[in-house]
JSON list of N, CA and C and ligand atoms in Angstrom, two decimals:
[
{"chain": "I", "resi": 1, "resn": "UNK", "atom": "N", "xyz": [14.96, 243.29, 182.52]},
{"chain": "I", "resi": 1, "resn": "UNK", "atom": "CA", "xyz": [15.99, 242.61, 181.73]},
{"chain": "I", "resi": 1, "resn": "UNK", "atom": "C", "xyz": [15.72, 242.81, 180.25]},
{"chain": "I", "resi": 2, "resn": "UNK", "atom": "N", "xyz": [16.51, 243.40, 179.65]},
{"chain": "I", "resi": 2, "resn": "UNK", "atom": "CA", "xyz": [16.71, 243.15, 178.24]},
{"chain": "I", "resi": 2, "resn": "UNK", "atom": "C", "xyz": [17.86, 242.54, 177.36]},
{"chain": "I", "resi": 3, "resn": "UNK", "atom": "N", "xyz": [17.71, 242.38, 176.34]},
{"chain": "I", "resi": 3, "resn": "UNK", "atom": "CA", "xyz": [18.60, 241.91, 175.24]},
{"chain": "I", "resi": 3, "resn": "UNK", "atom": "C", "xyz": [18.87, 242.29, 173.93]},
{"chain": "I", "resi": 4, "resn": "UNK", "atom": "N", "xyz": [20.13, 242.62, 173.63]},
{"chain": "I", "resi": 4, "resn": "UNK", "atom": "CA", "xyz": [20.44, 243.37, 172.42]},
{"chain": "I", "resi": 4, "resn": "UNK", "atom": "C", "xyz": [21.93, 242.23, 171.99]},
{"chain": "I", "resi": 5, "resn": "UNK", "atom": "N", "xyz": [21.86, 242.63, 170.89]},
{"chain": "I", "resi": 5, "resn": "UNK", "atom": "CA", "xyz": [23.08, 241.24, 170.09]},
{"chain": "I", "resi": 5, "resn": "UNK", "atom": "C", "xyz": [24.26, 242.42, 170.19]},
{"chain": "I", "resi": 6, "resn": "UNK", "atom": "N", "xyz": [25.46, 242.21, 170.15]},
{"chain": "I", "resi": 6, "resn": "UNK", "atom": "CA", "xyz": [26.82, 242.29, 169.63]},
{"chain": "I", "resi": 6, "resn": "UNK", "atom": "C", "xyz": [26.74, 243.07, 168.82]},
{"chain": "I", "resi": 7, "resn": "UNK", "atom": "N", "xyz": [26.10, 242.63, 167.36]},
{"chain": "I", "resi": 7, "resn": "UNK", "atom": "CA", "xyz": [25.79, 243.35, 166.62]},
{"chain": "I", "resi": 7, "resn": "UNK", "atom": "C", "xyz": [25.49, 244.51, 166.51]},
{"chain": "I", "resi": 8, "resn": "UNK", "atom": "N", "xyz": [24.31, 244.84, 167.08]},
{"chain": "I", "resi": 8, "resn": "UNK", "atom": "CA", "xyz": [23.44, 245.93, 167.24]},
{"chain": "I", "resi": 8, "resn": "UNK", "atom": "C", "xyz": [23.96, 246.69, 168.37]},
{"chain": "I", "resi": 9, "resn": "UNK", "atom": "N", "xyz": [25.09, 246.64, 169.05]},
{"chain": "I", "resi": 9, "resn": "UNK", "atom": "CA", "xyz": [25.55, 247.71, 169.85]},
{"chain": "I", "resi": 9, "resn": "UNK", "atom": "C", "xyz": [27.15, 247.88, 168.37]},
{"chain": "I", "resi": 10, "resn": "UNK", "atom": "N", "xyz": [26.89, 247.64, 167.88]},
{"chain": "I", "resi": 10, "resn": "UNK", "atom": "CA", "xyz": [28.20, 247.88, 166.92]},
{"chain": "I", "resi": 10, "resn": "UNK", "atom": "C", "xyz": [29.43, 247.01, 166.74]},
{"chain": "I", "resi": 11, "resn": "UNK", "atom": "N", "xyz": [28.96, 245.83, 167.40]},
{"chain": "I", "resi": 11, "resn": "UNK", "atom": "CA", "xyz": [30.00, 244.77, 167.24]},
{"chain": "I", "resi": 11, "resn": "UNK", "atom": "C", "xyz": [29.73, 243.51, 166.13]},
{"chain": "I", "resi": 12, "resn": "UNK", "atom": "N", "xyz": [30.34, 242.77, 165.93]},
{"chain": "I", "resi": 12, "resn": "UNK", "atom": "CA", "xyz": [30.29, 241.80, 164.67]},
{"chain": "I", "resi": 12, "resn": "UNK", "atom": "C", "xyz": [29.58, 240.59, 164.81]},
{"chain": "I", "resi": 13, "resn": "UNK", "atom": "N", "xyz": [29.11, 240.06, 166.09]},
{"chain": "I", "resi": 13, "resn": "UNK", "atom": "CA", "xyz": [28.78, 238.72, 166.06]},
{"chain": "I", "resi": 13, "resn": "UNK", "atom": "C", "xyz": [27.12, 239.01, 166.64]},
{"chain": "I", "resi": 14, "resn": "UNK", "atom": "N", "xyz": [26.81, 238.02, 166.65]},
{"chain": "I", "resi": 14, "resn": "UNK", "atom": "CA", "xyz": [25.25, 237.40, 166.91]},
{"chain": "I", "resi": 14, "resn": "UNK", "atom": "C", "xyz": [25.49, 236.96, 168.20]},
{"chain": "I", "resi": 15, "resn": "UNK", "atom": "N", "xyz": [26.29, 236.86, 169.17]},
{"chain": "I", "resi": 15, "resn": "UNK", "atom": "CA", "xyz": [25.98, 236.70, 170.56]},
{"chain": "I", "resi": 15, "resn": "UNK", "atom": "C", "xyz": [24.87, 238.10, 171.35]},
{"chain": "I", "resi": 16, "resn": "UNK", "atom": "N", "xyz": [24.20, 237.19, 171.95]},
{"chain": "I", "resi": 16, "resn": "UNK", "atom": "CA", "xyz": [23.40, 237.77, 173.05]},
{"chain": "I", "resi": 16, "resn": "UNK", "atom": "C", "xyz": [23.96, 238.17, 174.42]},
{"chain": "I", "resi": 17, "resn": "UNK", "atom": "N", "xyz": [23.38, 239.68, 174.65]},
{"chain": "I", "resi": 17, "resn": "UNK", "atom": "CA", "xyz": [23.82, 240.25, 175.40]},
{"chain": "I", "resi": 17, "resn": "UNK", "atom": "C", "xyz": [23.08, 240.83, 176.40]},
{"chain": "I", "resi": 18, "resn": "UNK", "atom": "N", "xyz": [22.33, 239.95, 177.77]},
{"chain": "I", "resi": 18, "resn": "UNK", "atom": "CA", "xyz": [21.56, 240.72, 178.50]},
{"chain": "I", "resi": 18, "resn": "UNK", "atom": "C", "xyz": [22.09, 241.07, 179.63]},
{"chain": "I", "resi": 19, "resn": "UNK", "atom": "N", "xyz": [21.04, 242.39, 180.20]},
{"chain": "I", "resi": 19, "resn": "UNK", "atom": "CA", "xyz": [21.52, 243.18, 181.20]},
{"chain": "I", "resi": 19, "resn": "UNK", "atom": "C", "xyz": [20.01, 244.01, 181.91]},
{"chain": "I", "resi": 20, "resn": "UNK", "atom": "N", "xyz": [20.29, 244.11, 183.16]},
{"chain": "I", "resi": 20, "resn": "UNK", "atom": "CA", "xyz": [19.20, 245.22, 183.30]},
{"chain": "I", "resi": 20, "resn": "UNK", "atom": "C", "xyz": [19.04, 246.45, 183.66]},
{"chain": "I", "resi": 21, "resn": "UNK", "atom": "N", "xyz": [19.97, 247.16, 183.04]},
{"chain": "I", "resi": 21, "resn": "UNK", "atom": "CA", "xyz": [20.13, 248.77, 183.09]},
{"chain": "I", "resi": 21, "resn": "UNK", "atom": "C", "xyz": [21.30, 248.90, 181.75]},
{"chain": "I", "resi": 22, "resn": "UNK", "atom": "N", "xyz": [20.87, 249.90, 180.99]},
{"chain": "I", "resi": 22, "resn": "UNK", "atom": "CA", "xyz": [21.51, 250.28, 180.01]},
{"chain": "I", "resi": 22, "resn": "UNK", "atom": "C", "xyz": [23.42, 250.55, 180.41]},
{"chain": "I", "resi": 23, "resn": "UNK", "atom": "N", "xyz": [23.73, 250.97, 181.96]},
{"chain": "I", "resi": 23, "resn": "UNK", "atom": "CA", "xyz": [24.65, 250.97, 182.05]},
{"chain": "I", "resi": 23, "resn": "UNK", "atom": "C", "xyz": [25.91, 249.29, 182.77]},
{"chain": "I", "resi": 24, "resn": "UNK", "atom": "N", "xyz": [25.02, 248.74, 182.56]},
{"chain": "I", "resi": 24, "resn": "UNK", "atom": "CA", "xyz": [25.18, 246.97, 182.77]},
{"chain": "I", "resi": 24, "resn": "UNK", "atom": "C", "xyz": [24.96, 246.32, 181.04]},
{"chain": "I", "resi": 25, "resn": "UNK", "atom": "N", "xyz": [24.53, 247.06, 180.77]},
{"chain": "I", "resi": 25, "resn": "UNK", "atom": "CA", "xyz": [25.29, 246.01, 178.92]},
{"chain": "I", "resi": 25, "resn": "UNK", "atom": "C", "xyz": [26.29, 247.29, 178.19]},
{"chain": "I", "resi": 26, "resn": "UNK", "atom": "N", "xyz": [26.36, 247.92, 179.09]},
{"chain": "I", "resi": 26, "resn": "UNK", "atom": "CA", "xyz": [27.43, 248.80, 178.51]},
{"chain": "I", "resi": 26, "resn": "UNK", "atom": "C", "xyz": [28.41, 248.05, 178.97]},
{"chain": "I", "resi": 27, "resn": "UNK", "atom": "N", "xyz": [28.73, 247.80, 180.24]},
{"chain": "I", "resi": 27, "resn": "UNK", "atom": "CA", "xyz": [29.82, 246.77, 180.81]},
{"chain": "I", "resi": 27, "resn": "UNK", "atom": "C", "xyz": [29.82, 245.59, 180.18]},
{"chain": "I", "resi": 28, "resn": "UNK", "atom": "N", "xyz": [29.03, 244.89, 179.79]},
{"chain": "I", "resi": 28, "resn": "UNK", "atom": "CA", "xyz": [28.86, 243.41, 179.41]},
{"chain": "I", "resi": 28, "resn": "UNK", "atom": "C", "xyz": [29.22, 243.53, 178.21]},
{"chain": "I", "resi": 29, "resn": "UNK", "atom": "N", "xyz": [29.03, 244.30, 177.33]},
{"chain": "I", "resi": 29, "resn": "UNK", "atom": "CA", "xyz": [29.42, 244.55, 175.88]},
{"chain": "I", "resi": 29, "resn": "UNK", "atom": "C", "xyz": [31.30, 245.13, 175.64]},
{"chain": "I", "resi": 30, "resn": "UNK", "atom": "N", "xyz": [31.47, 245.89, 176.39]},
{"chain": "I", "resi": 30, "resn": "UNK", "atom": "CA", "xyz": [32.96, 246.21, 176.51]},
{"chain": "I", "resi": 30, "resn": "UNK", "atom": "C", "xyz": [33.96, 245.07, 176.61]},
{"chain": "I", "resi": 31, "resn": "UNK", "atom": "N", "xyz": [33.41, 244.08, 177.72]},
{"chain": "I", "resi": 31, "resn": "UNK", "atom": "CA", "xyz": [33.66, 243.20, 178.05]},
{"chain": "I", "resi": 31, "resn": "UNK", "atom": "C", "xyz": [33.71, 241.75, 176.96]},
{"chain": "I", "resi": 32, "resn": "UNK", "atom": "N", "xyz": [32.61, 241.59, 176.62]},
{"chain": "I", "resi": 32, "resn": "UNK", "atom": "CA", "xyz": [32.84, 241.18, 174.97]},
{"chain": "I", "resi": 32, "resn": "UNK", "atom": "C", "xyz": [33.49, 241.34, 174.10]},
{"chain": "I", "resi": 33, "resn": "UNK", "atom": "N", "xyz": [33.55, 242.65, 173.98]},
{"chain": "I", "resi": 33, "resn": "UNK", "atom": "CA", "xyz": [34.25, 242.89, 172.47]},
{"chain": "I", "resi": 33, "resn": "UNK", "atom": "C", "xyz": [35.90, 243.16, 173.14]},
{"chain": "I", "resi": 34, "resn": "UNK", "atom": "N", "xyz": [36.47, 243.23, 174.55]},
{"chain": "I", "resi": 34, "resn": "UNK", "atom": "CA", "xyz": [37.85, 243.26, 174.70]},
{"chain": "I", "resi": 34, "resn": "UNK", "atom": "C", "xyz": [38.35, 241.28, 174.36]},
{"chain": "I", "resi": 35, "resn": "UNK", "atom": "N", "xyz": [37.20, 240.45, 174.92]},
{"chain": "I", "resi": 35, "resn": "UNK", "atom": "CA", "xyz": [37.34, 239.25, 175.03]},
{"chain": "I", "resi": 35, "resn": "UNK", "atom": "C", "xyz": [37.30, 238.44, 173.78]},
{"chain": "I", "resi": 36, "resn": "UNK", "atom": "N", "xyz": [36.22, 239.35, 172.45]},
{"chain": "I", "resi": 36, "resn": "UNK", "atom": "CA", "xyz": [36.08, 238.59, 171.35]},
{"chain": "I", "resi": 36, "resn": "UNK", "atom": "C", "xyz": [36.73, 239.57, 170.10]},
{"chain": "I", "resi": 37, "resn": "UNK", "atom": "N", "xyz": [36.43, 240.53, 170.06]},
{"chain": "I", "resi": 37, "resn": "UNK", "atom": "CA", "xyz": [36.69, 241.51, 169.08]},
{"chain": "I", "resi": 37, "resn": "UNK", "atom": "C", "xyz": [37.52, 242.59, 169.14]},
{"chain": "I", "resi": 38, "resn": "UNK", "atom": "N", "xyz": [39.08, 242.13, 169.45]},
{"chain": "I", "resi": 38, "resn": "UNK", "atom": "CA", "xyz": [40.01, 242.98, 169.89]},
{"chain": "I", "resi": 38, "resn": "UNK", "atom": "C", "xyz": [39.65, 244.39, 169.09]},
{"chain": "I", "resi": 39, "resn": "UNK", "atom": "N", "xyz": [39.58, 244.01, 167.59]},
{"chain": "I", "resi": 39, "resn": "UNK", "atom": "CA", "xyz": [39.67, 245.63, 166.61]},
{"chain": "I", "resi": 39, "resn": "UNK", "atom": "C", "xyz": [38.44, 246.52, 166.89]},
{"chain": "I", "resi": 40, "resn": "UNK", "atom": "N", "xyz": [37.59, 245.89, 167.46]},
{"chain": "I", "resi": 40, "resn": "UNK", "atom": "CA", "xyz": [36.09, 246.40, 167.68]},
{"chain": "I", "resi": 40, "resn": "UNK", "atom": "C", "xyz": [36.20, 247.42, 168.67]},
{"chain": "I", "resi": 41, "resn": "UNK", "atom": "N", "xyz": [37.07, 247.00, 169.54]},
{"chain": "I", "resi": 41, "resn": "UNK", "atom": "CA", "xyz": [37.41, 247.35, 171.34]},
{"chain": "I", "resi": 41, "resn": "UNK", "atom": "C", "xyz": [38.15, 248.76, 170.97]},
{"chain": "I", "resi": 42, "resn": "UNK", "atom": "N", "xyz": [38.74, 247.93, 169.97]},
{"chain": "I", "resi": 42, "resn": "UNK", "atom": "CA", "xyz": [40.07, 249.29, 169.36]},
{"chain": "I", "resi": 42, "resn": "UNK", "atom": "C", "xyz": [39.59, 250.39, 168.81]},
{"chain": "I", "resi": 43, "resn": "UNK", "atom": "N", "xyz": [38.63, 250.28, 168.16]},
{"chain": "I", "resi": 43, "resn": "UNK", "atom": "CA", "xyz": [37.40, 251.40, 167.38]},
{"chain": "I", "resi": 43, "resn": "UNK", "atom": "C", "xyz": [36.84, 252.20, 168.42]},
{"chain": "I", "resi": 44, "resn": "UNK", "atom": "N", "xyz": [36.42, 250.88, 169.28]},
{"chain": "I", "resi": 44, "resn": "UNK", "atom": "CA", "xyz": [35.14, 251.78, 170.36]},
{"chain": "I", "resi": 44, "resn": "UNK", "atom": "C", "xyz": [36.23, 252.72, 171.79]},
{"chain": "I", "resi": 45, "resn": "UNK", "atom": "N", "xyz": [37.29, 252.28, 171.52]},
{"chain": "I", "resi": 45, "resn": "UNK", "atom": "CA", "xyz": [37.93, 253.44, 172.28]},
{"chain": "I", "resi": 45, "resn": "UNK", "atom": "C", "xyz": [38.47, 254.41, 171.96]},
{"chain": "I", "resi": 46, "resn": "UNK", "atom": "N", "xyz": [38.73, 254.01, 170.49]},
{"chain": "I", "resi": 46, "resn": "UNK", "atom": "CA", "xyz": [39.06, 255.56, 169.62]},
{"chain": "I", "resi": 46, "resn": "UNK", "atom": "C", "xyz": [37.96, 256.49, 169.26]},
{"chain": "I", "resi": 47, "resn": "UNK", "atom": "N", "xyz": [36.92, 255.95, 169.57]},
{"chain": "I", "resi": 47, "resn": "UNK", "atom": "CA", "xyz": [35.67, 256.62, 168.96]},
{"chain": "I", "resi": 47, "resn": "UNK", "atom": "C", "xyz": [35.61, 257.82, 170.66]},
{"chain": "I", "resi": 48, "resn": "UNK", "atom": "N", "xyz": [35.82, 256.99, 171.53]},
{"chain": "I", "resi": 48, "resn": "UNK", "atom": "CA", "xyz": [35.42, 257.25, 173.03]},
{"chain": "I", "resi": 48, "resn": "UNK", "atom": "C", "xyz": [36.66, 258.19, 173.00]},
{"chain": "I", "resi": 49, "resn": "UNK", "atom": "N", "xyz": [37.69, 258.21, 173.26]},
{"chain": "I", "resi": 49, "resn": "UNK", "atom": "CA", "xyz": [38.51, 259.36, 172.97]},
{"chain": "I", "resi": 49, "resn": "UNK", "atom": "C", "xyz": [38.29, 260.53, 172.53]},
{"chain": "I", "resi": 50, "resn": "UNK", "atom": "N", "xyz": [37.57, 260.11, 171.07]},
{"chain": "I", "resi": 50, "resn": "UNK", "atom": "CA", "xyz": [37.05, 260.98, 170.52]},
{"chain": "I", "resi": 50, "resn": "UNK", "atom": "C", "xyz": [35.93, 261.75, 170.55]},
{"chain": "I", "resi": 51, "resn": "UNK", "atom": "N", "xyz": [35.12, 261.19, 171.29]},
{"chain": "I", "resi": 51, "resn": "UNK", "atom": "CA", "xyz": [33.99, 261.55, 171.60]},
{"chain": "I", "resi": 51, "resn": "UNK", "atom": "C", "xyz": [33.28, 260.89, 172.84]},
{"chain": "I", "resi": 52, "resn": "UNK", "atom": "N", "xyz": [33.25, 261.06, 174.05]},
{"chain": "I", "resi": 52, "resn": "UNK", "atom": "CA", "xyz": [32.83, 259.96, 174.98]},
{"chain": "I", "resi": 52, "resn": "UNK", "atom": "C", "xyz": [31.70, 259.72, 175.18]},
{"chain": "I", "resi": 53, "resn": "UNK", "atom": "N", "xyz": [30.59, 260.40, 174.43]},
{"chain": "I", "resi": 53, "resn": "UNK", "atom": "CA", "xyz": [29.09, 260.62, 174.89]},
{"chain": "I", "resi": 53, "resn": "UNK", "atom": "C", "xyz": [28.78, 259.80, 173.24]},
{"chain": "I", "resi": 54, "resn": "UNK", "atom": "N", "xyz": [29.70, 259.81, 172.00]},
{"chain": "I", "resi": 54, "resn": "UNK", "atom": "CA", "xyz": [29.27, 259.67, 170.48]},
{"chain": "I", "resi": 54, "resn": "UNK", "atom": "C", "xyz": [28.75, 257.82, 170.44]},
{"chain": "I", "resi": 55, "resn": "UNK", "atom": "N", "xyz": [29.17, 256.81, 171.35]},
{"chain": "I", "resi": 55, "resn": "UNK", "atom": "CA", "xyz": [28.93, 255.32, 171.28]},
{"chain": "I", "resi": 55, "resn": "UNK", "atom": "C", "xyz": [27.37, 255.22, 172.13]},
{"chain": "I", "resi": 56, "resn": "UNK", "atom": "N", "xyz": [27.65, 255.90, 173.22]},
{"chain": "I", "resi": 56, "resn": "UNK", "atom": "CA", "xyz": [26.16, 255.68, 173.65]},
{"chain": "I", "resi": 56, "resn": "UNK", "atom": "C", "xyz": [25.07, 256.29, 173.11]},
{"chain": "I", "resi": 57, "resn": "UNK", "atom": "N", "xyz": [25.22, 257.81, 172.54]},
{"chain": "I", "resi": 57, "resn": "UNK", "atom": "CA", "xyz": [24.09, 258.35, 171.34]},
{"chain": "I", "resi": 57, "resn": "UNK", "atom": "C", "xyz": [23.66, 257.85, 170.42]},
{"chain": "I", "resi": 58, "resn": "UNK", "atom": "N", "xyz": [24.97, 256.80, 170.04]},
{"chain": "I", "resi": 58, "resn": "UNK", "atom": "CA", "xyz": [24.46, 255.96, 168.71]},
{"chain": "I", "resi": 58, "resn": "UNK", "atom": "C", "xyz": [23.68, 254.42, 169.08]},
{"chain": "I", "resi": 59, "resn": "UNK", "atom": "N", "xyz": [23.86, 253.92, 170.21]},
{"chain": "I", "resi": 59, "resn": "UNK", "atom": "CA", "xyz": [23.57, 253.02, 170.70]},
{"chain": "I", "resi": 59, "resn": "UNK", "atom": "C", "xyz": [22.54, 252.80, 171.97]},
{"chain": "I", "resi": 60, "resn": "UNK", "atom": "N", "xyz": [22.26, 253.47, 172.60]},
{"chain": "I", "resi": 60, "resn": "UNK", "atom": "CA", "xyz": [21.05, 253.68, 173.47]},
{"chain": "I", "resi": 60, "resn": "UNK", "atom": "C", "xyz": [19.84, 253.83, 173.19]},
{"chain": "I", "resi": 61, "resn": "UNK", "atom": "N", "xyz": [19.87, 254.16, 171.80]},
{"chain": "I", "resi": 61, "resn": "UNK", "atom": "CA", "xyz": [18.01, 254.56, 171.85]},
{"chain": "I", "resi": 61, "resn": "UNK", "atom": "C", "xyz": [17.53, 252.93, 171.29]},
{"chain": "I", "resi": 62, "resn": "UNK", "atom": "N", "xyz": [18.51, 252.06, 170.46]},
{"chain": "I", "resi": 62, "resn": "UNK", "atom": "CA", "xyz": [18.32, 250.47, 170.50]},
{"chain": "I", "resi": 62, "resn": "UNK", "atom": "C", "xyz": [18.33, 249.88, 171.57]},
{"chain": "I", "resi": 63, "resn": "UNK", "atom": "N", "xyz": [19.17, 250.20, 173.09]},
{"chain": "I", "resi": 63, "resn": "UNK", "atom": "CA", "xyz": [18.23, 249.53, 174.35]},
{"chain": "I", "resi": 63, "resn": "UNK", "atom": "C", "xyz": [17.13, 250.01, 174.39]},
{"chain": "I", "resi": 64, "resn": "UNK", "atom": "N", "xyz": [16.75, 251.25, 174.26]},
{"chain": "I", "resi": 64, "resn": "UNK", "atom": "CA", "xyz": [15.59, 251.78, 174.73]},
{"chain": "I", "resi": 64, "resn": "UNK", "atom": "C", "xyz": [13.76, 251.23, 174.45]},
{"chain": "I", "resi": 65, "resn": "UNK", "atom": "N", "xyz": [14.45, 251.01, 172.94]},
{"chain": "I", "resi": 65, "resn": "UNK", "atom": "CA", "xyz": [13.71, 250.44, 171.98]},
{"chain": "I", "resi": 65, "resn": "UNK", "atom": "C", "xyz": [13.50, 248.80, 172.34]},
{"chain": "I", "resi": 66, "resn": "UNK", "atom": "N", "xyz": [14.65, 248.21, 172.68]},
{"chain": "I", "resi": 66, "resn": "UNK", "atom": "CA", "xyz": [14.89, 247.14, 172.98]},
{"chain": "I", "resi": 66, "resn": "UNK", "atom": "C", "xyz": [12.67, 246.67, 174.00]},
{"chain": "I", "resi": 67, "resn": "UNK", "atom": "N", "xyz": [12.37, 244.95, 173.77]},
{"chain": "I", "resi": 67, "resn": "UNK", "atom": "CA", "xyz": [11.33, 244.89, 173.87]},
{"chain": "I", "resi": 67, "resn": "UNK", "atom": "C", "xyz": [12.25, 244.20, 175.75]},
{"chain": "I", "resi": 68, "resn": "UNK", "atom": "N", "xyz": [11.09, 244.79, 177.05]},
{"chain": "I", "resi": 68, "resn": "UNK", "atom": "CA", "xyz": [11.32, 244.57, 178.36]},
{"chain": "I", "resi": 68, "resn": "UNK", "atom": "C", "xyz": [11.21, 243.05, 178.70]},
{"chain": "I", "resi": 69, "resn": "UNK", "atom": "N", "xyz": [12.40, 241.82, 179.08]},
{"chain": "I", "resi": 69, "resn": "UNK", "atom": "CA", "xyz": [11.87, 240.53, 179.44]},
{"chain": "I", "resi": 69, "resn": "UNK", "atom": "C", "xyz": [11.73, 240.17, 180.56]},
{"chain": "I", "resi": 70, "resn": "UNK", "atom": "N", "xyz": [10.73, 239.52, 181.04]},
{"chain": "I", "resi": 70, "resn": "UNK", "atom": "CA", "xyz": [10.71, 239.20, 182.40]},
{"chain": "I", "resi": 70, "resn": "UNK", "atom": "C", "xyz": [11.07, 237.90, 182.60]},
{"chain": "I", "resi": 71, "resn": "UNK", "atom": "N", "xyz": [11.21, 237.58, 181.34]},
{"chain": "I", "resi": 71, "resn": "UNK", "atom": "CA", "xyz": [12.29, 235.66, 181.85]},
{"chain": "I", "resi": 71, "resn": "UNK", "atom": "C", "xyz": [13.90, 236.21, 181.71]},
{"chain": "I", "resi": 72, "resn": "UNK", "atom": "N", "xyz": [14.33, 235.22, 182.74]},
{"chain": "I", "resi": 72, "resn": "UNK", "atom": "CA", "xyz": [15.33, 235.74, 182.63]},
{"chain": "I", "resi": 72, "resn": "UNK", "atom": "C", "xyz": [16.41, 233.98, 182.22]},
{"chain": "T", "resi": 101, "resn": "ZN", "atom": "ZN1", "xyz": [30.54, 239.80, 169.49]}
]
């Protein structure tokens, strides 16, 4: 299990976002920002259009980095 903020996947707020596989806060974060940050959602699919591999290159090596929790 890890945790990365809103923020730090490229979104605006300080909510916490855990998951335990990089492709499970990819969901949880989409999911956020359609629910909190309509224009964010709107970016990250124009970006994805534009590039579909360019959001997770920029954003994966901060899970990676991300520190491993075992509380959950
Ligand atoms: Zn947010």
């Amino acid at each position: 299990m890890k945790t990365l903020t809103c923020k730090d996947l490229g979104g605006k707020c300080g909510e916490k976002l855990s998951a335990g596989s990089w492709d499970e806060v990819v969901t949880v974060m989409t999911k956020h920002v359609m629910e909190n940050h309509p224009d964010v959602a709107q970016q990250m699919e124009a970006m994805h259009n534009e590039d579909p591999k360019r959001w997770s290159r920029e954003n994966k090596p901060k899970w990676d980095a991300a520190p491993e929790s075992s509380t959950v």
